[in-house]
Amino acid sequence: MILVTGGAGFIGSNFVMDWLAQSDEPVLNLDKLTYAGNLQNLASLKDNPQHVFVQGDIGDKTLVADLLVQYQPRAIINFAAESHVDRSISGPDDFIQTNIVGTFNLLEVTRGWWQQLDDDKKAGFRFLHVSTDEVYGSLALDAPAFTEEHPYEPNSPYSASKAASDHLVRAYQHTYGLPTLTTNCSNNYGPYHFPEKLIPLMIVNALAGKPLPVYGDGMQIRDWLYVKDHCSAIRRVLEAGRVGETYNVGGWNEKANIDIVKLICQHLDKLQPRSDGQSYAAQITFVKDRPGHDRRYAIDARKIERELGWKPEETFETGIVKTISWYLDNDAWVDNVQTGAYREWLASNYGSR
Ligand code: NAD
Ligand code: DAU
């Protein structure tokens, strides 16, 4: 079986569902269920014996050691993290704890268990660390996209904590020979995306008649990838990636934030027009910028295409329509994630902007 950490979050839950739809190999899913973890994402697996869920922390060495001995996974895919940049600015502690200390504990326990496996199992084992393009920092408008050789220049507590975890993974491969793989992916979007991030927040706020808060001038650029394409890239890297290598994953899809927000409004105008006949674009509101806001990310995904034959299947135009339709069809999911804690976050992040 494989051990997936953070499998109740946005990308992790999509990964687990896609994996079990395509494979008979069971998944052990270890997730702490922070505000971002949601078992409703996995409701379709409720009666599936191939999915074993354990609530727990990747930093809990005793728990992880017991799980490794009991389940003997052939691979670990580490999605577990604090993932929201704005939250890392207002409260970095959890990011240091989970993304750095948690990943370190997970690596350390994995190393101890892996070292006593027999030679075949040792060689076949993989530790795949899911990371981000944000570790590379911000790009000038005319600079070439990030390759795997780009220096690490993280600018937020979130990206610095992910960069630290990437370095630990690298060190465990280099020093102890642990068979690791790292993926650095661009911005994902799609079903089950928590509505604190740009795309789901805009869809949910638009439908609720609330302002659509665009940071600064809205000209920051992100490179968007449909979440299921990220999942297929991870499966491919796990299957055929070269040990010790890192692979950039992206959608060749650079877009300015303001253009994304306008596009969402245009689609909503067609799919669920406002009762007053106005466009949802009337709700766009420019607000104070994110401190240290990275201007542009762009991924050069030629290595994973060249070496592993992976390419994204979805275009932004098809992916965004699927995503908006999913949110329109799943208002119960949206209502359920909008808990008290989430409302408090919205008040503290946007109240002063
Ligand atoms: P998410 O915030 O939606 O989910 C994170 C999950 O990790 C949640 O289920 C949470 O409960 C769990 N978790 C948090 N701390 C934990 C801990 N200490 N132990 C166990 N579980 C814990 O995040 P996401 O957007 O799904 O991102 C998943 C991974 O992919 C992260 O490592 C992130 O850095 C990386 N990534 C995300 C994106 C993106 O656009 N969302 C892009 C590139 C890389
Ligand atoms: O690049 C990969 C990263 O993408 C992942 O590693 C992170 O986990 C993920 O959260 C995401 O980070 P971003 O900061 O790029 O995503 P976010 O959705 O928070 O913001 C996207 C852009 O939209 C960014 O330039 C900030 C802007 N924005 C965001 C919000 C929430 C707004 O203008 N208004 C908003 O309300």
Coordinates of C-alpha atoms and ligand atoms in Angstrom, one line a residue:
M1 CA 0.0 0.0 0.0
I2 CA 1.0 3.7 -0.2
L3 CA 0.9 6.2 2.7
V4 CA -0.5 9.6 1.8
T5 CA -0.2 12.4 4.3
G6 CA -2.6 15.4 4.2
G7 CA -5.0 13.3 2.1
A8 CA -8.1 15.1 3.5
G9 CA -7.0 18.5 2.1
F10 CA -7.6 19.9 -1.4
I11 CA -4.9 18.2 -3.5
G12 CA -4.5 15.2 -1.2
S13 CA -8.2 14.2 -1.4
N14 CA -8.2 14.6 -5.2
F15 CA -5.1 12.4 -5.3
V16 CA -6.5 9.7 -3.1
M17 CA -9.8 9.5 -5.1
D18 CA -8.0 9.5 -8.4
W19 CA -5.6 6.8 -7.1
L20 CA -8.3 4.5 -6.0
A21 CA -10.3 5.0 -9.2
Q22 CA -7.3 3.7 -11.2
S23 CA -5.5 1.2 -8.9
D24 CA -6.3 -1.7 -6.6
E25 CA -3.5 -0.7 -4.3
P26 CA -4.8 0.5 -0.9
V27 CA -4.1 4.0 0.6
L28 CA -3.3 4.7 4.2
N29 CA -4.3 8.3 4.7
L30 CA -2.7 10.2 7.6
D31 CA -4.2 13.6 8.2
K32 CA -4.4 15.9 11.3
L33 CA -7.7 17.4 10.1
T34 CA -6.7 21.0 10.6
Y35 CA -9.2 23.7 9.4
A36 CA -8.1 22.7 5.9
G37 CA -8.7 19.0 6.2
N38 CA -12.2 17.8 5.5
L39 CA -13.5 14.2 5.6
Q40 CA -16.4 15.2 3.4
N41 CA -13.9 15.5 0.6
L42 CA -13.5 11.7 0.9
A43 CA -17.2 10.9 1.4
S44 CA -17.3 8.8 -1.8
L45 CA -14.7 6.4 -0.2
K46 CA -16.8 5.9 2.9
D47 CA -17.4 2.2 2.2
N48 CA -14.2 1.5 0.3
P49 CA -12.0 -0.9 2.2
Q50 CA -9.0 0.1 0.2
H51 CA -9.0 3.5 2.0
V52 CA -7.8 3.5 5.6
F53 CA -8.0 6.9 7.3
V54 CA -6.0 7.8 10.4
Q55 CA -6.3 11.2 12.1
G56 CA -2.9 12.2 13.3
D57 CA 0.1 14.5 12.9
I58 CA 3.1 13.8 10.6
G59 CA 5.2 15.2 13.5
D60 CA 4.0 12.5 15.9
K61 CA 7.0 10.1 15.7
T62 CA 5.4 7.3 17.8
L63 CA 2.3 7.3 15.7
V64 CA 4.1 7.4 12.4
A65 CA 6.6 4.6 13.5
D66 CA 3.7 2.4 14.5
L67 CA 1.9 3.0 11.2
L68 CA 5.0 2.1 9.2
V69 CA 5.5 -1.1 11.1
Q70 CA 1.9 -2.1 10.8
Y71 CA 1.2 -1.2 7.2
Q72 CA 4.7 -1.5 5.5
P73 CA 3.9 1.1 2.8
R74 CA 6.0 0.9 -0.4
A75 CA 5.8 4.7 -0.7
I76 CA 5.0 7.8 1.2
I77 CA 3.6 10.8 -0.6
N78 CA 3.8 13.9 1.7
F79 CA 1.1 16.4 1.0
A80 CA 0.6 17.4 4.6
A81 CA 1.3 21.1 5.2
E82 CA 0.0 24.5 6.2
S83 CA -0.6 25.9 2.7
H84 CA -2.1 29.4 2.8
V85 CA 0.4 32.3 2.3
D86 CA -1.8 34.9 4.0
R87 CA -2.2 32.8 7.1
S88 CA 1.6 32.3 7.1
I89 CA 2.0 36.1 7.3
S90 CA -0.5 36.6 10.1
G91 CA 0.7 33.5 12.1
P92 CA 3.8 31.7 10.9
D93 CA 4.2 29.3 13.9
D94 CA 2.0 26.4 12.5
F95 CA 3.9 26.6 9.2
I96 CA 7.3 26.1 11.0
Q97 CA 5.8 23.4 13.1
T98 CA 4.2 21.3 10.4
N99 CA 6.1 22.2 7.2
I100 CA 9.6 22.1 8.8
V101 CA 9.5 20.2 12.1
G102 CA 6.7 17.9 10.9
T103 CA 8.5 17.0 7.7
F104 CA 11.7 16.5 9.6
N105 CA 10.0 14.1 12.1
L106 CA 8.4 12.2 9.2
L107 CA 11.7 11.8 7.4
E108 CA 13.6 10.8 10.6
V109 CA 11.1 8.1 11.5
T110 CA 10.9 6.9 7.9
R111 CA 14.7 6.7 7.7
G112 CA 14.9 4.5 10.9
W113 CA 12.2 2.1 9.6
W114 CA 13.5 2.1 6.0
Q115 CA 17.1 1.3 7.0
Q116 CA 16.1 -2.1 8.5
L117 CA 14.1 -3.2 5.4
D118 CA 15.6 -6.0 3.3
D119 CA 17.6 -4.8 0.2
D120 CA 14.8 -5.3 -2.4
K121 CA 12.3 -3.4 -0.3
K122 CA 14.8 -0.7 0.5
A123 CA 15.6 -0.1 -3.1
G124 CA 11.9 -0.1 -4.2
F125 CA 10.8 2.3 -1.5
R126 CA 10.0 6.0 -2.4
F127 CA 9.4 9.1 -0.3
L128 CA 7.7 11.7 -2.6
H129 CA 7.6 15.2 -1.2
V130 CA 5.0 17.5 -2.7
S131 CA 6.3 21.0 -2.9
T132 CA 5.6 24.4 -4.6
D133 CA 7.0 26.8 -7.2
E134 CA 7.0 29.5 -4.5
V135 CA 10.3 28.2 -3.2
Y136 CA 12.0 29.9 -6.2
G137 CA 10.7 33.4 -5.3
S138 CA 9.3 36.0 -7.7
L139 CA 10.1 36.4 -11.4
A140 CA 10.5 39.6 -13.4
L141 CA 7.9 39.9 -16.2
D142 CA 10.4 39.1 -18.9
A143 CA 12.4 36.4 -17.1
P144 CA 12.3 32.8 -18.3
A145 CA 10.1 30.4 -16.3
F146 CA 11.5 28.5 -13.3
T147 CA 13.6 25.5 -14.2
E148 CA 14.7 22.9 -11.6
E149 CA 18.1 24.7 -11.5
H150 CA 16.6 28.1 -10.4
P151 CA 18.0 29.2 -7.0
Y152 CA 15.7 29.0 -4.0
E153 CA 14.6 32.5 -3.0
P154 CA 11.5 32.1 -0.8
N155 CA 9.8 35.3 0.2
S156 CA 7.0 34.4 2.6
P157 CA 7.0 32.4 5.8
Y158 CA 5.0 29.7 3.9
S159 CA 7.5 29.5 1.0
A160 CA 10.5 29.6 3.4
S161 CA 9.0 26.7 5.4
K162 CA 8.4 24.7 2.2
A163 CA 12.0 25.5 1.0
A164 CA 13.3 24.2 4.3
S165 CA 11.4 21.0 4.0
D166 CA 12.7 20.5 0.4
H167 CA 16.2 20.9 1.7
L168 CA 15.7 18.4 4.4
V169 CA 14.3 15.9 1.8
R170 CA 17.4 16.5 -0.4
A171 CA 19.7 16.0 2.6
Y172 CA 18.1 12.7 3.6
Q173 CA 18.6 11.4 0.1
H174 CA 22.2 12.7 -0.2
T175 CA 23.3 11.7 3.3
Y176 CA 21.4 8.5 4.1
G177 CA 20.4 7.4 0.7
L178 CA 16.7 7.5 1.4
P179 CA 15.0 7.2 -2.1
T180 CA 13.3 10.6 -2.3
L181 CA 11.6 12.5 -5.1
T182 CA 10.4 16.1 -5.0
T183 CA 7.8 17.8 -7.1
N184 CA 7.5 21.7 -7.3
C185 CA 4.1 22.6 -8.7
S186 CA 2.4 25.8 -9.6
N187 CA -1.0 27.1 -8.4
N188 CA -3.7 24.4 -8.5
Y189 CA -7.4 24.9 -8.9
G190 CA -10.4 22.5 -9.1
P191 CA -13.0 20.7 -6.9
Y192 CA -12.6 20.7 -3.1
H193 CA -10.4 23.8 -3.1
F194 CA -10.9 25.6 0.3
P195 CA -12.5 28.9 -0.3
E196 CA -9.7 31.0 1.3
K197 CA -7.7 30.7 -2.0
L198 CA -8.2 33.0 -4.9
I199 CA -10.4 31.0 -7.3
P200 CA -12.8 29.3 -4.9
L201 CA -13.0 32.5 -2.8
M202 CA -14.1 34.5 -5.8
I203 CA -16.7 32.0 -6.9
V204 CA -18.2 31.6 -3.4
N205 CA -18.1 35.4 -2.7
A206 CA -19.7 36.2 -6.1
L207 CA -22.6 33.9 -5.5
A208 CA -23.1 35.2 -2.0
G209 CA -23.2 38.8 -3.3
K210 CA -20.0 39.7 -1.4
P211 CA -17.1 41.9 -2.6
L212 CA -14.4 40.2 -4.7
P213 CA -11.2 41.3 -3.0
V214 CA -8.4 41.8 -5.4
Y215 CA -5.0 42.5 -3.7
G216 CA -3.0 45.5 -4.9
D217 CA -3.3 46.2 -8.7
G218 CA -4.4 42.6 -9.5
M219 CA -1.5 42.3 -12.0
Q220 CA 0.3 39.5 -10.2
I221 CA 0.8 36.5 -12.3
R222 CA 0.3 32.8 -11.4
D223 CA 0.6 29.7 -13.5
W224 CA -2.5 27.6 -13.1
L225 CA -2.8 23.9 -13.2
Y226 CA -6.0 21.8 -12.9
V227 CA -5.7 19.7 -9.7
K228 CA -6.2 16.4 -11.6
D229 CA -3.3 17.1 -13.8
H230 CA -1.1 17.7 -10.7
C231 CA -2.3 14.3 -9.4
S232 CA -1.4 12.5 -12.7
A233 CA 2.1 14.2 -12.5
I234 CA 2.7 12.9 -9.0
R235 CA 1.6 9.4 -10.0
R236 CA 4.0 9.5 -13.0
V237 CA 6.9 10.8 -10.9
L238 CA 6.2 8.1 -8.3
E239 CA 6.2 5.5 -11.0
A240 CA 9.2 6.5 -13.0
G241 CA 11.0 9.5 -11.5
R242 CA 14.7 9.3 -10.9
V243 CA 15.6 9.0 -7.2
G244 CA 17.0 12.2 -5.8
E245 CA 15.6 14.3 -8.6
T246 CA 13.2 17.2 -8.4
Y247 CA 10.5 17.8 -11.1
N248 CA 8.7 21.1 -11.8
V249 CA 5.0 20.7 -12.6
G250 CA 3.0 23.4 -14.3
G251 CA 0.2 24.1 -16.7
W252 CA 1.9 26.6 -19.1
N253 CA -0.9 28.8 -18.1
E254 CA 0.2 32.2 -16.9
K255 CA -2.6 34.6 -16.0
A256 CA -2.9 37.9 -14.1
N257 CA -5.2 37.7 -11.0
I258 CA -7.6 40.4 -12.3
D259 CA -8.1 38.5 -15.5
I260 CA -8.9 35.3 -13.6
V261 CA -11.5 37.2 -11.5
K262 CA -13.1 38.8 -14.6
L263 CA -13.2 35.4 -16.3
I264 CA -14.9 33.8 -13.4
C265 CA -17.5 36.7 -13.4
Q266 CA -18.1 36.2 -17.1
H267 CA -18.8 32.5 -16.7
L268 CA -21.0 33.0 -13.7
D269 CA -22.9 35.7 -15.6
K270 CA -23.8 32.9 -18.1
L271 CA -24.3 30.0 -15.7
Q272 CA -26.1 31.7 -12.9
P273 CA -26.9 35.4 -13.7
R274 CA -27.4 37.9 -10.9
S275 CA -31.1 38.6 -10.3
D276 CA -30.6 42.4 -10.9
G277 CA -29.1 41.7 -14.4
Q278 CA -25.8 43.3 -13.5
S279 CA -22.5 41.4 -14.0
Y280 CA -20.7 39.9 -11.0
A281 CA -17.8 42.1 -12.1
A282 CA -19.6 44.9 -10.3
Q283 CA -18.5 43.2 -7.1
I284 CA -14.7 43.5 -7.8
T285 CA -13.1 45.5 -5.1
F286 CA -9.4 46.4 -5.0
V287 CA -8.0 46.0 -1.5
K288 CA -4.6 46.5 0.3
D289 CA -1.9 44.3 -1.1
R290 CA -0.4 41.2 0.5
P291 CA 2.8 42.1 2.3
G292 CA 5.9 40.9 0.3
H293 CA 3.5 39.8 -2.5
D294 CA 5.4 37.8 -5.2
R295 CA 4.7 39.4 -8.6
R296 CA 5.0 36.4 -10.9
Y297 CA 5.4 32.7 -10.9
A298 CA 5.9 30.6 -14.0
I299 CA 7.0 27.0 -14.4
D300 CA 9.1 25.5 -17.0
A301 CA 7.7 21.9 -17.1
R302 CA 9.9 20.6 -19.9
K303 CA 11.9 18.2 -17.7
I304 CA 8.9 16.1 -16.6
E305 CA 7.7 16.1 -20.1
R306 CA 11.0 15.1 -21.6
E307 CA 12.0 12.5 -19.0
L308 CA 8.6 11.1 -18.0
G309 CA 6.3 12.0 -20.9
W310 CA 3.9 13.9 -18.6
K311 CA 1.8 16.8 -20.0
P312 CA -1.3 18.5 -18.5
E313 CA -4.6 17.4 -20.1
E314 CA -6.8 20.3 -19.1
T315 CA -6.6 23.8 -20.6
F316 CA -7.4 26.7 -18.3
E317 CA -10.6 27.3 -20.4
T318 CA -11.9 23.8 -19.8
G319 CA -10.7 23.5 -16.2
I320 CA -12.2 26.7 -15.0
V321 CA -15.7 25.8 -16.3
K322 CA -15.5 22.4 -14.6
T323 CA -14.4 24.1 -11.4
I324 CA -17.2 26.7 -11.4
S325 CA -19.8 24.1 -12.3
W326 CA -18.5 21.9 -9.4
Y327 CA -19.0 24.8 -6.9
L328 CA -22.5 25.5 -8.3
D329 CA -23.4 21.8 -7.9
N330 CA -21.9 21.5 -4.4
D331 CA -23.3 24.4 -2.3
A332 CA -23.8 21.9 0.6
W333 CA -20.0 21.3 0.7
V334 CA -19.3 25.1 0.6
D335 CA -21.8 25.7 3.5
N336 CA -20.2 23.0 5.5
V337 CA -16.6 24.3 5.2
Q338 CA -17.8 27.8 6.2
T339 CA -17.4 27.1 9.9
G340 CA -17.0 29.6 12.7
A341 CA -13.2 29.4 12.5
Y342 CA -13.3 30.1 8.8
R343 CA -15.6 33.2 9.3
E344 CA -13.2 34.5 11.9
W345 CA -10.3 34.2 9.4
L346 CA -12.2 36.1 6.8
A347 CA -12.9 38.9 9.3
S348 CA -9.3 39.1 10.4
N349 CA -7.8 39.0 6.9
Y350 CA -10.2 41.3 5.1
G351 CA -11.5 43.4 7.9
S352 CA -8.5 45.7 8.0
R353 CA -7.9 45.8 4.2
Ligands
NAD1 P1 -4.5 22.1 2.1 O1 -4.2 23.2 3.0 O2 -5.8 22.1 1.3 O3 -4.4 20.7 2.8 C1 -3.4 20.3 3.7 C2 -3.8 19.1 4.4 O4 -2.8 18.7 5.3 C3 -5.1 19.2 5.3 O5 -5.9 18.1 5.1 C4 -4.6 19.3 6.7 O6 -5.5 18.8 7.6 C5 -3.3 18.4 6.6 N1 -2.3 18.7 7.6 C6 -1.9 19.9 8.0 N2 -1.0 19.8 9.0 C7 -0.8 18.5 9.2 C8 0.0 17.7 10.1 N3 0.9 18.3 10.9 N4 -0.1 16.4 10.0 C9 -0.9 15.7 9.2 N5 -1.8 16.4 8.3 C10 -1.7 17.8 8.3 O7 -3.3 22.1 1.1 P2 -3.2 21.7 -0.5 O8 -3.5 22.9 -1.3 O9 -4.0 20.5 -0.7 O10 -1.7 21.4 -0.7 C11 -1.1 20.1 -0.4 C12 0.4 20.2 -0.6 O11 0.7 20.6 -1.9 C13 1.1 21.1 0.3 O12 2.3 20.5 0.7 C14 1.3 22.4 -0.5 O13 2.5 23.1 -0.1 C15 1.5 21.7 -1.9 N6 1.2 22.6 -3.0 C16 0.0 23.2 -3.1 C17 -0.4 23.9 -4.2 C18 -1.7 24.6 -4.4 O14 -1.9 25.4 -5.3 N7 -2.7 24.4 -3.5 C19 0.6 24.1 -5.3 C20 1.8 23.4 -5.2 C21 2.1 22.7 -4.0
DAU2 O1 2.2 28.6 -6.4 C1 1.8 27.5 -5.7 C2 1.1 28.0 -4.4 O2 -0.2 28.6 -4.8 C3 0.9 27.0 -3.4 O3 2.2 26.6 -2.9 C4 0.1 27.5 -2.2 O4 -0.2 26.5 -1.2 C5 -1.2 28.0 -2.7 O5 -2.0 28.6 -1.7 C6 -1.0 29.1 -3.8 O6 -0.4 30.3 -3.3 P1 -0.9 31.7 -3.8 O7 -0.5 32.7 -2.8 O8 -0.4 32.0 -5.2 O9 -2.5 31.5 -3.9 P2 -3.7 32.3 -3.4 O10 -4.9 31.6 -4.0 O11 -3.7 32.6 -2.0 O12 -3.5 33.7 -4.2 C7 -3.4 33.7 -5.6 C8 -3.1 35.1 -6.1 O13 -4.3 35.9 -5.8 C9 -2.1 35.8 -5.3 O14 -1.4 36.7 -6.1 C10 -2.8 36.6 -4.2 C11 -4.1 36.9 -4.9 N1 -5.3 37.1 -4.1 C12 -5.6 36.0 -3.2 C13 -6.7 36.1 -2.4 C14 -7.0 35.0 -1.4 C15 -6.1 38.2 -4.2 O15 -5.9 39.1 -5.0 N2 -7.2 38.2 -3.4 C16 -7.5 37.3 -2.4 O16 -8.5 37.4 -1.7

